[in-house]
PDB file of C-alpha atoms in Angstrom:
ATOM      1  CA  UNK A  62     -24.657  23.336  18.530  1.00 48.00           C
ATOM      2  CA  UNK A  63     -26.040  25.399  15.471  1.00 50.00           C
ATOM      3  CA  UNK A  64     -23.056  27.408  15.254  1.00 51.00           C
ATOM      4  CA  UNK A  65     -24.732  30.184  17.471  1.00 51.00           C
ATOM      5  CA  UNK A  66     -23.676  31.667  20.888  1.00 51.00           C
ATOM      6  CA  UNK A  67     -26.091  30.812  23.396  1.00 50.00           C
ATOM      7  CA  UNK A  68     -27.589  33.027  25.987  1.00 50.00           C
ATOM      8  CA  UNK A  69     -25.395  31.453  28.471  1.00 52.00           C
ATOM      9  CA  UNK A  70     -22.565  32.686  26.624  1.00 51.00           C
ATOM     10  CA  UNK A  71     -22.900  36.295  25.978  1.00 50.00           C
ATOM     11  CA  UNK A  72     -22.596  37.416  29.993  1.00 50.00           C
ATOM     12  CA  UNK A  73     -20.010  35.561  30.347  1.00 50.00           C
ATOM     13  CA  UNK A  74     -17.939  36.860  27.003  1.00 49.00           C
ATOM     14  CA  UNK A  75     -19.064  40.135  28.281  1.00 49.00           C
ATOM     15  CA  UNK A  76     -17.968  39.900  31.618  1.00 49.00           C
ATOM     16  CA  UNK A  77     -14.575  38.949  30.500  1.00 50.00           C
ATOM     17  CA  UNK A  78     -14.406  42.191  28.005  1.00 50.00           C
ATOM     18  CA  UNK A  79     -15.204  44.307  31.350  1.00 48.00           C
ATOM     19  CA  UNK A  80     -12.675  42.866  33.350  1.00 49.00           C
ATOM     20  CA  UNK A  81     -10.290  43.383  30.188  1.00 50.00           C
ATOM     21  CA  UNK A  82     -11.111  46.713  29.930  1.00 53.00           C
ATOM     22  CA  UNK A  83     -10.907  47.911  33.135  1.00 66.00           C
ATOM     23  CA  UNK A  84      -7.302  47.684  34.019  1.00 73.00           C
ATOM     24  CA  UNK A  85      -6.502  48.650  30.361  1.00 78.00           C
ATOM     25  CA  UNK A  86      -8.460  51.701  31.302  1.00 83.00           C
ATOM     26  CA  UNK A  87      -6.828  52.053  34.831  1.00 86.00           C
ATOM     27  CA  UNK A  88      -2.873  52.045  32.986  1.00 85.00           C
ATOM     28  CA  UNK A  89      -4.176  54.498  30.531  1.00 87.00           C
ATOM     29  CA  UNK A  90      -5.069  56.965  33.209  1.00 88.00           C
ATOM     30  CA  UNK A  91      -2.342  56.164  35.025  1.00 87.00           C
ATOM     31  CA  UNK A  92       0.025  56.505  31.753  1.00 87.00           C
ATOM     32  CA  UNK A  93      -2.095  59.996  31.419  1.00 86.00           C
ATOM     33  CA  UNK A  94      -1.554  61.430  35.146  1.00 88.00           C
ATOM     34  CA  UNK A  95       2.241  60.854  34.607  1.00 88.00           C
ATOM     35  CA  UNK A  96       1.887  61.930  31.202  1.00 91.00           C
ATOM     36  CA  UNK A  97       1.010  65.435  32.163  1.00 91.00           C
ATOM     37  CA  UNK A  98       3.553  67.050  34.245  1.00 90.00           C
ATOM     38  CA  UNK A  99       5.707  66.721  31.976  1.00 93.00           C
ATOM     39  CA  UNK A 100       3.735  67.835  28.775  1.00 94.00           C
ATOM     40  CA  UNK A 101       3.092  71.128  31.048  1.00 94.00           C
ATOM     41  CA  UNK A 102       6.958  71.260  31.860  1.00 94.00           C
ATOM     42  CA  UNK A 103       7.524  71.231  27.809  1.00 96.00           C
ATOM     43  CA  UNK A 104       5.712  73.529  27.321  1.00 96.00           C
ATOM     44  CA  UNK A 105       6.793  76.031  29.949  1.00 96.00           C
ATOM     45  CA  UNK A 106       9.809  75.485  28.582  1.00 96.00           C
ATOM     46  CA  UNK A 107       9.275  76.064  25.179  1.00 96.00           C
ATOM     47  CA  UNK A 108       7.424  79.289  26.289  1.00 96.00           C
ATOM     48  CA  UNK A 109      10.349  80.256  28.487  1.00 96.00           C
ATOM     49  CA  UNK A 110      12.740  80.220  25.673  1.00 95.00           C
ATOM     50  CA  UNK A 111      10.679  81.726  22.906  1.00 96.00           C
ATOM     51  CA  UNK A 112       9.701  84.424  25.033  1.00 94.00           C
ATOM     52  CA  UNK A 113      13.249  86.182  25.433  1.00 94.00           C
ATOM     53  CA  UNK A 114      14.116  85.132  21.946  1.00 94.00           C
ATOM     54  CA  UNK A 115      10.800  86.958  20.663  1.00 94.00           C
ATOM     55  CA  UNK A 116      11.290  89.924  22.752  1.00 93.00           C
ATOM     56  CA  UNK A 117      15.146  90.693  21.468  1.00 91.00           C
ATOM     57  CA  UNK A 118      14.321  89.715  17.751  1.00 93.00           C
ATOM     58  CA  UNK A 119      11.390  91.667  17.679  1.00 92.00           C
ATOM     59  CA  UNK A 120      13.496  94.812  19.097  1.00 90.00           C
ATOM     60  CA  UNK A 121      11.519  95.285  22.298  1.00 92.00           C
ATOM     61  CA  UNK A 122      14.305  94.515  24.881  1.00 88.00           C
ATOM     62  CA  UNK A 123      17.413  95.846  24.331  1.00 87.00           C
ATOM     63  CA  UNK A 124      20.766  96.568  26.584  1.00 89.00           C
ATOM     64  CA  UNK A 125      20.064  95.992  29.987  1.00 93.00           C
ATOM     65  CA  UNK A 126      16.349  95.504  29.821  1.00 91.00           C
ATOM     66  CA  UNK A 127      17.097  92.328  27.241  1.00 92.00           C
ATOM     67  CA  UNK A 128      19.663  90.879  29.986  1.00 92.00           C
ATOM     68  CA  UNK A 129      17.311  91.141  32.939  1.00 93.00           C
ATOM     69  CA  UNK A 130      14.515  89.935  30.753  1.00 92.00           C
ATOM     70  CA  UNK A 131      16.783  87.074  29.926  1.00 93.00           C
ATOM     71  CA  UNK A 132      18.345  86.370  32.731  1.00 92.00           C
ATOM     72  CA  UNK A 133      14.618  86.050  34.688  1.00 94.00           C
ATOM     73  CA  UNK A 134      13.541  83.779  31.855  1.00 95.00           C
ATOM     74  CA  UNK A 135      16.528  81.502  32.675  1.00 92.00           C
ATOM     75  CA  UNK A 136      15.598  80.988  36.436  1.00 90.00           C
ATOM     76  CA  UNK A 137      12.012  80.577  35.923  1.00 94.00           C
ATOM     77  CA  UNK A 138      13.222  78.299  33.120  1.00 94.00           C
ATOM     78  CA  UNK A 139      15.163  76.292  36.317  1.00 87.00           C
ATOM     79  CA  UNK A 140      12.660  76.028  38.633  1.00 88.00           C
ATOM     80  CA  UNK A 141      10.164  74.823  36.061  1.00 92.00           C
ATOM     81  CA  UNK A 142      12.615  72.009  35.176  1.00 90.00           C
ATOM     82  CA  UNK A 143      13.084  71.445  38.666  1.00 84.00           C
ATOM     83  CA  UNK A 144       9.439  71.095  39.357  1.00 87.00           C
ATOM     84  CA  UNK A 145       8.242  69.219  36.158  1.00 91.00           C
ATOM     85  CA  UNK A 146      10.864  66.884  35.155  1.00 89.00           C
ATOM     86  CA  UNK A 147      13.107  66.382  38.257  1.00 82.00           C
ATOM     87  CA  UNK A 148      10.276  66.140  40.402  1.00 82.00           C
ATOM     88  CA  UNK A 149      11.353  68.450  42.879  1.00 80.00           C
ATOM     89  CA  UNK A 150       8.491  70.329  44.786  1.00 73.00           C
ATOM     90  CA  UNK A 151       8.490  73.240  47.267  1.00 66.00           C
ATOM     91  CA  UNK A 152       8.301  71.314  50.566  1.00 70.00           C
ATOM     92  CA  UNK A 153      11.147  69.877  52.769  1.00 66.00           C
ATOM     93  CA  UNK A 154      13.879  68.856  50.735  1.00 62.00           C
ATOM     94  CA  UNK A 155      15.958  65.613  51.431  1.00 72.00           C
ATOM     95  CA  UNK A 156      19.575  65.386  51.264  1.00 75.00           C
ATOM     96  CA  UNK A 157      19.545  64.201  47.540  1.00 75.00           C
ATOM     97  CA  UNK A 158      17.737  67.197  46.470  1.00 78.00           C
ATOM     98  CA  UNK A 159      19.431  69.281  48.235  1.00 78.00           C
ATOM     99  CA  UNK A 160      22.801  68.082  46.764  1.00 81.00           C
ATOM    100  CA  UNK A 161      21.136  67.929  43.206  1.00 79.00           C
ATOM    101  CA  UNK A 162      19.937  71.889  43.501  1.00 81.00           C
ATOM    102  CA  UNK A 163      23.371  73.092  44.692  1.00 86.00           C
ATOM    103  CA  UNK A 164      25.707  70.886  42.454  1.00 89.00           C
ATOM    104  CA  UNK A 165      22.792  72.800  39.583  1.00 84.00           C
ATOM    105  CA  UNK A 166      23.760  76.141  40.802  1.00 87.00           C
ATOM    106  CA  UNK A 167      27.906  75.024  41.226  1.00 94.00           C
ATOM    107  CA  UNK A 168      27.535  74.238  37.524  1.00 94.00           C
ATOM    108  CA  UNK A 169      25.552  77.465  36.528  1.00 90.00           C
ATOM    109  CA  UNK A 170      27.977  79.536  38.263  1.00 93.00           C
ATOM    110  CA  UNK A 171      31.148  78.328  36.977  1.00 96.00           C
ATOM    111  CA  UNK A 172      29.668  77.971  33.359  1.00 96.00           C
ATOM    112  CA  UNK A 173      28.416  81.694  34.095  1.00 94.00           C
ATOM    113  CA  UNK A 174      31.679  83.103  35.680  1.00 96.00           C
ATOM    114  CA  UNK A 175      33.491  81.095  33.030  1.00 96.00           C
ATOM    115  CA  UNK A 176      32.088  83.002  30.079  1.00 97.00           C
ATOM    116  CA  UNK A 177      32.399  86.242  31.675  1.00 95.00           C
ATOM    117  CA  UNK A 178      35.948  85.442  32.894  1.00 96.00           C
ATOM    118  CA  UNK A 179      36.701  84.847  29.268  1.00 96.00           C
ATOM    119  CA  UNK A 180      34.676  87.465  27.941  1.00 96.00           C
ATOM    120  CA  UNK A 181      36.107  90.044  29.861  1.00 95.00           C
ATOM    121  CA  UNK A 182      39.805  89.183  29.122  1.00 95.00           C
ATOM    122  CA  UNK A 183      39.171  89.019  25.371  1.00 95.00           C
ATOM    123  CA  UNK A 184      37.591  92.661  25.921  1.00 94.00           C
ATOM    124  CA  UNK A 185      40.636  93.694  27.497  1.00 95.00           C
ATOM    125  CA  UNK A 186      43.007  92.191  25.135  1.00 95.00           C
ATOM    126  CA  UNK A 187      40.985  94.127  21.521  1.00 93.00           C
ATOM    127  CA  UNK A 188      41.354  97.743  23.792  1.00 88.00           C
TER     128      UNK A 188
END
């Protein structure tokens, strides 16, 4: 009892440092894999938006060509949030998703419709 570790005690310190490590390892992985769909979705997303934004500021799309470059930026923009952060793949859909995508595309239309709607009578009422 010198105040050293023995031999004896060195495996066994070290095997409890590999069994420490290991599931800390495993949940970092883990934390990682999850991690990663939605870093991808951010960024997709960030792209989508920039993208359109870049294209009328710059002067490249204009009229119809900025709507339809718009307007394709938005649905990619839905199915990417669809995919990444609502988890939503292409295979069979269950009920819930089902009811999630079209209560999404109730809301889009009536926000859509809505704004023209309003748009259109404000038009009419400057002519």
């Amino acid at each position: 009892m010198s105040g050293h570790p023995s031999d004896t005690d060195a495996p066994r310190d070290a095997g409890k440092a590999g069994l420490a490590s290991a599931p800390g390892e495993d949940v970092r992985q883990e934390k990682c894999r999850e991690l990663r769909p939605y870093l991808i979705g951010f960024a997709l997303s960030v792209l989508l938006t920039a993208l359109p934004f870049a294209l009328v500021a710059g002067g490249w799309a204009t009229g119809l060509s900025a709507y339809a470059v718009i307007g394709a930026a938005a649905l990619v923009q839905v199915a990417v949030h669809f995919r990444f952060f609502l988890h939503i793949g292409l295979g069979r859909s269950t009920r819930d998703d089902l009811q999630l995508i079209l209560f999404t595309a109730l809301i889009i239309v009536l926000m859509v419709g809505g704004t023209l709607w309003i748009l259109g009578n404000l038009h009419a009422r400057m002519m």
